[in-house]
Every structure is written in C-alpha cells, then in structure tokens.
Amino acid sequence: MTNILRVSTAADGTQGNNLSGYHSPISADGRYVAFSSTATNLVAGDDAVADVFVKDLQTGAITRVSTSADGRSGNQGSYYSSISADGQHVAFESAASNLVPGDVANTYDVFVKDVHTGAITRTATGVPAIGASVHSSISADGGSVVFASPGNLVAGDTNDFWDVYIQDLGTGELRLVNVDAAGAQGNGYGDYPSISASGRYVAFDSFASDLVAGDTNGRVDILVKDLQTGAVARVSTSAHGAQANDHSTQASISADGRYVAFASDASNLVADDTNGLTDIFVKDLQTGAIIRATTGADGTQANADSTHASISADGRYVAFASNASNLVSGDTNGVTDIFVKDLQSGAIIRLSTADNGAQGNHPSVDPFLSADGHFVAFNSSSSNLVAGDTNARSDIFRAKVDFDALSQGDGANNHLVGGADDDTLIGYAGADTLEGNGGQDVLLGGEDRDVLLGGSGADTLDGGTGNDRLHGGNGADHLVGGRGHDTLIGGLGRDTLEGGIGHDLFVVNADNSPFGGGDTIADFASGEDRIDLRAVNVHLFVGAAAFTGGDGVIEARIDLSSQQLQADLNDDGIFDAGDLQIHGIHAIAAADLLLA
C-alpha cells in the first residue's frame, strides 16, 4: 500500500514544471487537497501566474480554482487557500481583478469558489477597499469564511489595525471578530484566524491587551471568540491561568471549538519547558488543561523549533513541522520534518518519509491534518519521497497517518510483530527481531544484529547497520542488507536482493523462485559475496560450460548472455522447468558458491 503520494501533478501524473506550495489544506476525509502553484502544465491552458488548484486523490482529477465563473484565468497571483470538509468550497486570496465583475480594488481580496458549479464570490463587497483581505479560513460546512484585513470594513472599526472578520456566505453579513465581550474593538492587531466547523468559534492571533481582563504580558496571544455569546477566552495561558511570557501564534481550532493548537515561544505554559525553543501546545478550553505536543513518546523535549500546528476535528491528533532530531528515533537528515502527535497515547510519528522508510532529503513544511486525523498534506522540496520526482521543485504531498501500522523499538533488543495489514516496523538500536506477517510491510532493522522476517506480502526489508539476517517470505520482496555482513533469503516470489556494503551471503532455499521466475541479486560482487546453494543440493559449478545430464551430479553454471546463475535441479542436462535461476550475476567463480 502507498502511504505517501505526490499531489501537485497533472491528472495523467505529469509532474509540475514549477513550484507548488503556499498552503495545502485538505478535506475532512483526505480526498481533496488545495494548493497554489506557478506550474503551467497541471491543467490545459494555464499561464505562469500563480493559481490555486484542487486535486481529487481518488480519481486523479485536478481543477484550477482561481478562475472566473466562465473559466477565465486570474490576471494576478492567487495563494493561501482553505477548503471545506467536503472539498466543494475553496477560499483563497488573490490580487486578480478579473475573477468577479466590478473588482477595482487593485489589492488582495478573499474569494470563495464552488468547485462543483464554478461560481465564485468575493468577500467584503459593498464596502470601500482600504486594504488587502488575506489569511482566510473557511468553515467545515462551507457557510462562513474568516479573514484578516487592515481595512475598516464594518461600522465602528476605527482602530486602523489589522482585524479579523467573518462573513456569512449565505446572507453576506460581515462581522468584526476581534472585539471584547461587549463588542468594543481592540487596541492591537488581530490576524491568522482559524474557524470551527460550524463557524461559531474563531481562534486568532492578537496583540491587543483589552479584549480579555488581566492581559498585561505585552505579547501576542491566542484568543478564541464565541460568536454566539460574544465571550472571548485567552488560550495562551498555563493550566493555572498564568500569562505566557513570550509570543504565541498560528492557532488551529478543533471542530467543536474546545481544543486549540498553537505555537509559542513561552517557557511557562507547562512545567519543565526548558528548551528555550518554539513549541506546539494544545489547550482544552473546557478544562483549562494544556499539553505540549512537541515531545518524544517518552516526554523528551524537542531540541529545535516546531511550527505550523494543525489539529484534528476531535482534538486528539496534532500535526506540525519541526527541525528537532530527537522526537523519533533515527531522525538524522538534519532538515525540517512533518510529525503527528497522538495526544491521548503520547505516540508520535514522522510522515515526511518515503514508503521504504527513507528520510526526506530536503525540508518539509506547512502540514495540514485532515479532520479525521488520517492524512496530512504538506509542502516539501525533497526529491526522494516518491519515485520519479525529478522536477527539482517543491511539491505538495499527502501522507497517511497510521499509528496502528507503526511499531518502533526502544533501543533495546525488541521483538516487533506486525498484523494482517500493511505495517511499518522500526527496530532502531539493539538486536531486534521484526516480523511483518500479512500485508505489504516495511521492516527497518537499524543498528546491531537484526532478524527481519517479511511474511506473505510484497515487503521491503532493510537491515541497516550490523550483520543482519533478512528473509523475504512469500511475496515479491525487496531486501537490502545495508552496512555489515548480511544474510539474505528471498523466499517465494520474484525478489530483489541487495547486500549493500560488506561480505554478504545470499541463501537459496528449496522454495526459492524457480525456472520462469527467479530472484535478482542487484549488487553481487565476486570475491566478496557468496551464494549458498546447499539447500537445493547443488554439487558442482561448471562455469559457462553446458550441463551434463543423468550423472547424478546437480550442476550450476553461469549464462553470460542473460547474466543468470542457473542450476539443473532435475539433472536432465538442459535448463528448463523445475530448474533454478538467479538474475543479475555478471561474474562468479566456484569459490563464491557454497555447494553440497
């Protein structure tokens, strides 16, 4: 099963010919992802102006959103999108003046596109265009959109600060959000809003000191406005109500408005926060409890900054970007990665990796978690997350969040066992035993002497460092020994075996793929590696000479034209059904074989 795929491609899979990024919001079930791109080849008739697209990851279809109702391209760039739960409505900001009639503002506006009908709406119409409208967030039901603007868009807005507004897309009603419980405007800016599913609650950055009582810290805080009651709550406080001693930004609110995730430089929101770095926190507005999400499964503090929180609908999962190297074992790439934390169990996984476990070779940023917590969309300039990524541009990816399919060792000698589904087992340090069982599994041994057993699916096994033993099992497996003197056993199926660095042993069993199939040894080195043929009772290697049949001696030979090692297991003097073949053998000597 594919756990990560590239989103920013054309419907036929053609990769984008320019950058893709600028936010990648994802629908509730992970099917639709919106993003901005300057690529000209994702849809027909596109130009070099930045556009917003929506990709259907079930069908592969891609739609350009930043067009007028009759399909005309925007004449200026479009960015910073958000998407409704069902993927039908997309809000975005654009400087284009030709998306709707009468747009003479010559600045950024927020638009909402109905992907199904093509209809497009500009927010805040009918008021003087004093400044840009940006940083939109659309409600899950598609009924409301919030955004920030320095313009005085409603009566009584006279503070000349950036403010947060909400517009009812059904009635057109426009309201100011960053006001106190009595409706008085703040004495500082509000920005970067995040809206709850129904549109009742809005979380936002605020530098005002007069929206809640006792705000004397002189820092940017996270506030939540209840648009039904008018109440305002400050999120960026400790469980005991202590004010944050540094700035807090980038809020993400749960569907019901109870939980808010945010980034903060404060060191006093939770106990033992001594890393002096930007961390991600989650506040429960019902109980007042606050949790730091940027810790390892054992509670270890992150050793580098973390940003861009995105919370699931129920508040259980939080995605974020971090340059920390100690949140999960084996993080050695030295770049920003994407993580998801399970706040209930404390488990944490890294998602900016390839299906075979390879770490991203360039930074990954701006994660967006689907409402159900099952998928994360993000931006990455890595070229090794999916096959065929050769455009040397940042792309949008979607990764599956599967804590159940991930089992990790703790540095000791672990025994990890997968189930019937597609599992990822990571041993890390210690002499580990990893068993994949059913499904298409990824087994990563890590350090020390590991034993990797693939099981019945088409598995990927990587021993890592140490003298490892790898057995593919029954599927068409890919075995990589890594650094060390490894033993590789393909088993049934057409397997690919790579010994890696070291003197490796490739073992042929009676159940290895026979004539008509055959395994491939990708890096056999004569004089260094060996092939064990004792289990299939091969007695003699005859070089490139023909087989001699009927003499009771089972022979092996090299066929130089096909680069195969062949064994005449039925002793009939010819290479035919019932015999053994191994591909990829360019040169071999008798000393390279273990014979019966």
XYZ file of C-alpha atoms in Angstrom:
596
model
C 0.000 0.000 0.000
C 1.188 3.540 -0.816
C 1.398 5.669 2.325
C 2.682 8.820 0.632
C 1.850 10.280 -2.751
C 2.530 13.462 -4.659
C -0.442 15.784 -5.050
C 0.970 18.508 -7.299
C 0.792 16.602 -10.572
C -1.452 16.743 -13.607
C -4.330 14.287 -13.993
C -2.060 11.988 -16.032
C 0.682 12.103 -13.403
C 2.918 14.636 -15.147
C 4.977 16.454 -12.531
C 4.674 20.217 -12.186
C 7.185 22.336 -14.074
C 7.418 24.935 -11.314
C 6.941 25.443 -7.588
C 3.898 24.251 -5.665
C 3.196 25.302 -2.090
C 1.649 28.257 -0.253
C -0.668 26.203 1.970
C -2.120 22.779 1.178
C -5.405 22.427 3.116
C -7.047 19.017 2.990
C -10.686 17.927 3.081
C -12.134 16.113 6.092
C -11.559 12.629 4.670
C -8.273 13.426 2.919
C -9.668 13.010 -0.597
C -9.215 16.605 -1.765
C -6.170 18.842 -1.358
C -5.976 22.501 -2.365
C -2.677 24.219 -3.108
C -1.097 27.076 -5.024
C 1.350 26.586 -7.866
C 3.160 28.515 -10.568
C 3.372 25.371 -12.704
C 1.853 25.825 -16.167
C 1.293 22.165 -17.003
C -1.103 20.920 -14.317
C -4.179 21.816 -16.369
C -4.608 22.774 -20.003
C -4.457 26.452 -20.941
C -2.636 27.637 -17.841
C -0.144 30.504 -17.691
C 2.768 31.391 -15.405
C 0.623 33.281 -12.880
C 0.284 31.530 -9.510
C -3.031 29.686 -9.299
C -4.944 27.694 -6.711
C -5.785 24.096 -7.611
C -7.772 21.269 -6.046
C -6.657 17.684 -6.581
C -9.043 14.732 -6.224
C -6.771 11.974 -4.948
C -9.369 9.308 -5.581
C -9.793 9.988 -9.310
C -6.627 11.977 -10.033
C -8.648 14.861 -11.481
C -7.279 18.353 -10.894
C -9.245 21.597 -11.065
C -7.964 25.156 -11.280
C -9.948 27.166 -8.746
C -8.599 30.680 -9.285
C -10.696 31.384 -12.366
C -13.797 33.422 -13.038
C -17.184 31.725 -13.252
C -16.762 31.461 -17.027
C -13.280 29.932 -16.712
C -11.017 32.926 -17.360
C -7.552 32.791 -15.787
C -6.800 35.208 -12.984
C -4.603 38.089 -14.123
C -2.629 38.163 -10.860
C -1.404 35.551 -8.392
C -3.636 33.521 -6.067
C -2.470 31.939 -2.803
C -3.274 30.832 0.775
C -6.278 28.588 0.313
C -8.582 26.776 2.736
C -11.121 24.067 1.917
C -14.498 22.942 3.236
C -14.927 19.489 4.767
C -16.448 18.000 1.599
C -13.981 19.707 -0.737
C -16.689 21.647 -2.578
C -15.792 25.168 -1.445
C -12.328 26.723 -1.506
C -11.427 30.123 -0.080
C -8.256 31.833 -1.268
C -6.627 35.234 -1.584
C -5.871 36.806 -4.947
C -4.717 40.091 -6.423
C -6.555 39.264 -9.648
C -9.080 41.883 -10.761
C -10.953 39.740 -13.299
C -12.360 36.895 -11.189
C -15.625 38.706 -10.461
C -17.228 41.765 -12.075
C -16.601 45.156 -10.502
C -13.345 44.301 -8.728
C -11.420 47.574 -8.927
C -9.647 47.354 -5.582
C -6.201 46.642 -7.064
C -5.275 44.694 -3.929
C -5.632 41.221 -2.455
C -9.176 40.027 -1.864
C -10.574 36.812 -0.430
C -12.637 34.734 -2.849
C -14.696 31.580 -2.362
C -15.052 29.156 -5.265
C -17.692 26.441 -5.606
C -15.676 23.684 -7.252
C -18.816 21.861 -8.418
C -20.658 24.743 -10.073
C -17.777 27.106 -10.853
C -19.489 30.003 -9.070
C -17.110 32.430 -7.365
C -17.761 35.067 -4.700
C -15.637 37.954 -3.422
C -15.897 38.729 0.284
C -16.419 42.184 1.762
C -18.139 43.615 -1.313
C -20.082 46.831 -0.968
C -17.519 48.454 1.332
C -14.619 50.753 0.393
C -11.425 48.842 -0.368
C -8.958 50.388 2.067
C -6.600 47.424 2.371
C -5.990 43.826 1.449
C -8.012 40.858 2.695
C -5.886 37.777 3.355
C -5.308 34.672 5.510
C -8.742 33.133 5.020
C -10.160 30.088 6.787
C -13.445 28.566 5.616
C -15.736 26.648 7.957
C -16.134 22.897 7.506
C -19.730 23.361 6.372
C -18.689 25.967 3.807
C -21.107 28.505 5.251
C -18.700 31.074 6.696
C -15.246 32.410 5.995
C -12.924 34.371 8.273
C -10.044 36.528 7.116
C -7.794 39.400 8.164
C -7.757 42.921 6.771
C -6.439 46.367 7.760
C -9.468 47.940 6.098
C -12.281 49.415 8.161
C -14.852 47.040 6.698
C -17.670 47.460 9.235
C -19.166 50.397 11.073
C -17.309 51.286 14.245
C -13.979 49.833 13.123
C -11.766 52.856 13.642
C -8.605 51.430 15.181
C -6.610 51.250 11.921
C -5.168 47.855 12.909
C -5.319 44.569 11.083
C -8.561 42.966 12.211
C -10.294 39.616 11.858
C -13.655 39.463 10.082
C -16.216 36.754 9.450
C -18.621 36.700 6.548
C -21.753 34.571 6.299
C -21.590 33.294 2.733
C -25.330 32.759 2.625
C -26.512 36.165 3.799
C -23.379 38.191 3.096
C -23.352 39.537 6.666
C -19.899 40.792 7.676
C -18.855 40.996 11.343
C -15.779 42.065 13.248
C -14.369 39.167 15.297
C -11.545 40.578 17.416
C -13.696 42.599 19.793
C -14.264 42.131 23.504
C -17.354 40.547 25.052
C -19.171 43.883 24.884
C -18.246 44.446 21.241
C -15.517 47.053 21.775
C -12.634 46.963 19.303
C -9.130 46.052 20.431
C -6.093 48.282 20.864
C -3.859 45.968 18.832
C -3.953 43.882 15.712
C -5.689 40.544 15.075
C -4.609 38.107 12.365
C -4.322 34.475 11.207
C -7.817 33.232 12.112
C -8.902 29.593 12.370
C -12.627 28.784 12.331
C -14.544 25.923 13.952
C -16.667 23.547 11.886
C -19.944 25.436 12.295
C -18.385 28.890 12.291
C -19.335 29.627 15.900
C -15.792 29.859 17.272
C -12.795 31.688 15.810
C -9.243 31.440 17.143
C -6.779 34.153 16.148
C -3.513 35.929 16.944
C -3.998 39.103 18.958
C -1.672 41.856 20.096
C -4.495 43.720 21.832
C -4.365 43.995 25.608
C -8.002 44.954 26.191
C -10.036 42.059 24.776
C -9.794 39.969 27.954
C -9.237 41.040 31.544
C -5.724 40.891 33.011
C -3.845 40.851 29.703
C -0.653 42.607 30.762
C 2.095 40.478 29.227
C 2.679 42.716 26.198
C 2.894 39.683 23.938
C 0.950 38.249 21.015
C -1.633 35.859 22.463
C -4.093 33.354 21.059
C -7.723 34.257 21.679
C -10.986 32.474 20.865
C -14.188 34.357 20.142
C -17.600 32.756 20.665
C -19.702 34.490 18.014
C -22.915 33.223 19.562
C -22.407 34.569 23.089
C -19.742 37.187 22.400
C -17.404 35.725 25.025
C -13.649 35.913 24.465
C -11.194 33.434 26.002
C -7.420 33.665 26.107
C -5.882 30.358 25.057
C -2.178 31.021 25.582
C -2.093 30.651 29.348
C -0.979 27.877 31.661
C -3.467 25.492 33.250
C -3.462 27.799 36.283
C -4.091 30.917 34.206
C -0.553 32.309 34.168
C 0.072 34.577 31.177
C 2.553 33.435 28.563
C 5.968 35.048 28.948
C 6.531 35.188 25.194
C 4.630 35.314 21.908
C 2.061 32.733 20.762
C 0.869 32.422 17.152
C -0.586 30.174 14.419
C -3.767 28.840 16.014
C -5.656 25.779 14.775
C -9.062 25.066 16.342
C -10.920 21.749 16.668
C -14.313 21.193 15.060
C -16.311 21.987 18.208
C -14.047 24.805 19.364
C -12.951 23.011 22.519
C -9.285 22.450 21.625
C -6.805 24.908 20.152
C -3.298 24.069 18.974
C -0.755 26.854 18.597
C 2.951 27.663 18.510
C 4.577 29.559 21.349
C 7.979 30.787 22.442
C 6.742 30.905 26.042
C 8.509 28.758 28.625
C 5.856 28.884 31.364
C 2.796 27.262 29.797
C 3.704 23.786 31.045
C 6.114 22.513 33.666
C 9.723 21.670 32.761
C 9.765 23.634 29.493
C 13.471 24.408 29.478
C 14.480 24.051 25.841
C 14.172 27.775 25.051
C 12.536 26.960 21.705
C 9.264 27.388 19.853
C 6.957 24.512 20.800
C 3.444 23.406 19.876
C 0.817 23.406 22.621
C -2.817 22.274 22.798
C -5.265 23.952 25.171
C -8.535 22.401 26.358
C -10.850 25.377 26.788
C -13.350 23.303 28.743
C -10.984 22.132 31.475
C -8.130 24.622 31.120
C -5.595 21.816 30.712
C -2.684 22.451 28.359
C -0.332 19.909 26.773
C 2.949 20.355 24.944
C 2.738 18.325 21.731
C 6.360 18.669 20.625
C 7.840 15.927 22.751
C 9.006 12.410 22.063
C 6.883 9.450 23.066
C 8.823 9.341 26.340
C 8.292 13.057 27.002
C 11.701 14.235 25.784
C 11.683 17.929 24.827
C 12.312 18.862 21.206
C 15.859 20.065 20.540
C 14.844 22.523 17.781
C 11.927 24.784 16.875
C 8.486 23.489 15.882
C 5.832 25.429 13.949
C 2.567 25.298 11.969
C 0.219 23.265 14.150
C -2.838 21.611 12.611
C -5.349 19.815 14.840
C -7.830 17.038 14.053
C -11.572 17.604 14.400
C -11.734 15.802 17.754
C -8.562 17.388 19.122
C -6.746 14.081 19.573
C -4.083 14.455 16.872
C -1.804 17.379 16.061
C 0.417 17.713 13.012
C 3.357 20.110 12.994
C 6.683 20.839 11.336
C 9.882 20.562 13.342
C 13.613 20.665 12.847
C 14.070 18.613 16.016
C 16.082 15.420 15.642
C 15.015 13.733 18.884
C 11.238 13.367 18.579
C 11.547 9.965 16.906
C 14.475 7.593 16.690
C 16.535 7.543 13.514
C 15.946 11.197 12.589
C 19.346 12.017 11.122
C 18.545 14.019 7.983
C 19.122 17.407 9.610
C 16.108 19.070 7.950
C 12.599 20.101 8.962
C 10.186 17.158 9.005
C 6.458 16.626 9.455
C 5.219 14.902 12.605
C 1.874 13.858 14.064
C 1.372 13.514 17.807
C -1.352 11.382 19.394
C -2.227 13.411 22.475
C -4.116 10.502 24.001
C -1.356 7.891 23.877
C 1.681 10.153 23.582
C 2.847 8.324 20.457
C 4.499 10.368 17.726
C 5.309 9.510 14.111
C 7.256 11.188 11.333
C 5.421 11.394 7.995
C 7.936 13.078 5.688
C 9.496 9.764 4.706
C 9.212 7.539 1.663
C 7.261 4.282 1.715
C 10.533 2.389 2.139
C 11.376 4.449 5.217
C 13.911 6.757 3.553
C 14.138 10.142 5.243
C 13.316 13.243 3.216
C 16.468 14.774 1.742
C 15.170 18.362 1.934
C 12.839 20.273 4.272
C 9.122 19.553 4.615
C 6.833 22.291 5.964
C 3.258 23.578 6.396
C 1.318 20.440 7.402
C -2.476 20.278 7.195
C -4.189 17.427 9.038
C -7.481 16.045 7.753
C -10.405 16.359 10.158
C -10.480 12.594 10.721
C -6.765 12.595 11.565
C -5.949 10.014 8.902
C -3.994 12.113 6.383
C -1.590 15.047 6.312
C -0.876 17.255 3.307
C 2.381 19.196 3.313
C 4.923 21.013 1.168
C 8.360 19.516 0.577
C 11.361 20.110 -1.640
C 12.531 16.521 -1.037
C 13.164 14.530 -4.192
C 13.104 11.067 -2.623
C 9.652 10.774 -1.058
C 8.085 9.249 -4.175
C 9.524 7.620 -7.278
C 10.071 9.776 -10.354
C 10.371 13.103 -8.539
C 12.877 14.796 -10.830
C 11.473 18.305 -11.265
C 13.776 19.884 -8.646
C 10.835 21.909 -7.341
C 8.887 21.984 -4.105
C 5.776 19.817 -4.334
C 2.692 19.008 -2.307
C 2.446 15.535 -0.785
C -0.190 13.625 1.147
C 0.866 11.081 3.748
C -1.244 8.542 5.584
C -1.322 8.733 9.378
C -1.316 5.192 10.714
C -0.222 4.747 14.301
C -1.630 1.211 14.321
C 0.638 0.179 11.457
C 3.768 1.615 13.068
C 5.762 -0.298 15.634
C 9.042 1.089 16.928
C 11.755 -0.323 19.094
C 13.135 1.498 22.103
C 16.851 0.899 21.642
C 16.845 -2.439 23.478
C 16.582 -5.902 21.906
C 12.994 -5.714 20.648
C 10.662 -8.262 19.080
C 8.146 -6.406 16.904
C 5.311 -8.251 15.194
C 3.004 -6.824 12.533
C -0.537 -7.888 11.795
C -2.558 -8.716 8.701
C -2.405 -5.167 7.292
C 0.426 -3.049 5.897
C 2.821 -2.429 8.785
C 5.987 -0.424 9.354
C 8.311 -1.928 11.956
C 11.417 0.002 13.021
C 13.921 -1.648 15.306
C 16.455 1.174 15.763
C 19.311 0.285 18.134
C 19.530 -3.187 19.648
C 19.490 -6.702 18.228
C 15.882 -6.758 17.055
C 13.547 -9.325 15.515
C 10.918 -7.861 13.188
C 8.067 -9.969 11.790
C 5.828 -8.410 9.171
C 3.267 -11.212 8.743
C 0.395 -10.270 6.375
C 0.229 -7.150 4.224
C 2.884 -5.210 2.357
C 5.234 -4.378 5.186
C 8.277 -2.155 5.660
C 10.821 -3.550 8.128
C 13.766 -1.361 9.128
C 16.325 -3.019 11.355
C 18.538 -0.116 12.332
C 21.709 -0.751 14.299
C 23.076 -4.069 15.621
C 22.378 -7.661 14.512
C 18.754 -7.803 13.425
C 16.478 -10.547 12.103
C 13.835 -9.377 9.617
C 11.026 -11.727 8.523
C 8.809 -10.339 5.786
C 5.783 -12.601 5.707
C 3.232 -13.138 2.954
C 3.083 -9.737 1.225
C 5.407 -7.858 -1.113
C 7.637 -6.500 1.631
C 10.582 -4.111 1.919
C 13.280 -5.182 4.365
C 16.293 -3.032 5.241
C 18.733 -4.389 7.770
C 20.566 -1.114 8.366
C 23.952 -1.421 10.046
C 25.103 -4.640 11.669
C 25.319 -8.237 10.496
C 21.656 -8.872 9.756
C 19.538 -11.806 8.587
C 16.703 -10.977 6.174
C 14.023 -13.395 4.969
C 11.514 -12.068 2.470
C 8.846 -14.713 2.840
C 6.253 -15.423 0.173
C 5.825 -12.156 -1.743
C 7.856 -10.312 -4.361
C 10.127 -8.687 -1.808
C 12.929 -6.113 -1.803
C 15.700 -6.981 0.649
C 18.536 -4.563 1.469
C 21.241 -5.779 3.799
C 22.839 -2.395 4.399
C 26.222 -1.999 6.047
C 27.553 -5.235 7.528
C 27.989 -8.913 6.673
C 24.382 -9.829 5.986
C 22.462 -12.986 5.120
C 19.620 -12.529 2.620
C 16.975 -15.158 1.840
C 14.424 -14.227 -0.788
C 11.853 -16.988 -0.367
C 8.903 -17.368 -2.716
C 8.170 -14.628 -5.232
C 10.428 -12.729 -7.587
C 12.618 -10.962 -5.069
C 15.287 -8.292 -5.418
C 18.228 -8.694 -3.060
C 20.854 -6.036 -2.314
C 23.605 -6.970 0.063
C 24.983 -3.471 0.491
C 28.398 -2.779 1.987
C 30.104 -5.840 3.441
C 30.621 -9.524 2.633
C 27.096 -10.812 2.177
C 25.615 -14.285 1.861
C 22.639 -14.963 -0.414
C 20.879 -18.179 0.575
C 18.868 -20.249 -1.904
C 16.226 -22.485 -0.334
C 14.075 -25.145 -1.921
C 11.190 -22.668 -2.010
C 13.125 -20.002 -3.919
C 11.634 -18.816 -7.202
C 12.279 -21.490 -9.867
C 12.586 -21.505 -13.645
C 10.366 -18.845 -15.219
C 10.700 -16.542 -12.223
C 13.869 -16.174 -10.301
C 15.311 -13.713 -7.832
C 17.634 -10.842 -8.744
C 20.802 -10.045 -6.831
C 21.369 -6.387 -7.596
C 24.939 -5.963 -6.340
C 26.684 -9.350 -6.308
C 30.460 -8.888 -6.070
C 32.570 -11.911 -6.954
C 35.289 -12.425 -4.379
C 33.325 -10.617 -1.672
C 29.809 -12.049 -1.619
C 28.742 -15.696 -1.680
C 25.680 -17.681 -2.747
C 24.646 -20.707 -0.688
C 23.232 -23.497 -2.909
C 23.446 -26.328 -0.375
C 19.722 -26.407 0.382
C 18.951 -27.243 -3.257
C 21.690 -29.921 -3.338
C 23.955 -28.331 -5.970
C 27.278 -30.213 -6.050
C 29.341 -28.685 -8.833
C 29.912 -25.364 -10.584
C 30.853 -25.813 -14.254
C 31.489 -22.170 -15.170
C 29.964 -21.290 -18.542
C 30.036 -24.903 -19.786
C 26.886 -26.811 -20.657
C 25.129 -29.050 -18.154
C 25.818 -32.784 -18.135
C 22.615 -34.666 -17.512
C 21.910 -38.034 -15.970
C 25.120 -38.400 -13.972
C 23.572 -37.811 -10.558
C 25.546 -34.610 -10.063
C 23.477 -31.427 -9.721
C 25.341 -28.669 -11.511
C 25.264 -24.875 -11.575
C 26.550 -22.653 -14.386
C 26.639 -19.022 -15.376
C 24.881 -17.951 -18.543
C 26.834 -14.869 -19.577
C 24.359 -13.725 -22.217
C 21.473 -13.470 -19.764
C 23.665 -12.830 -16.691
C 21.998 -15.658 -14.813
C 23.209 -18.262 -12.387
C 21.379 -21.436 -13.387
C 21.105 -24.812 -11.652
C 19.945 -28.033 -13.348
C 17.985 -29.325 -10.372
C 16.340 -32.223 -12.230
C 19.664 -33.369 -13.775
C 18.277 -33.629 -17.314
C 21.154 -31.699 -18.895
C 19.078 -28.714 -20.009
C 17.808 -25.565 -18.359
C 14.049 -25.960 -18.224
C 11.007 -26.152 -15.956
C 11.921 -27.219 -12.453
C 15.353 -25.606 -12.541
C 16.697 -22.615 -10.602
C 17.734 -19.215 -11.912
C 19.163 -16.116 -10.247
C 19.383 -12.873 -12.229
C 21.991 -10.125 -12.057
C 25.103 -12.322 -11.916
C 27.747 -10.683 -14.134
C 30.685 -12.732 -12.896
C 31.065 -15.609 -10.449
C 33.644 -18.233 -9.510
C 33.423 -21.604 -7.781
C 34.846 -20.021 -4.626
C 31.810 -17.721 -4.482
C 29.462 -20.684 -4.024
C 28.655 -22.880 -1.054
C 27.953 -26.329 -2.520
C 26.510 -29.542 -1.114
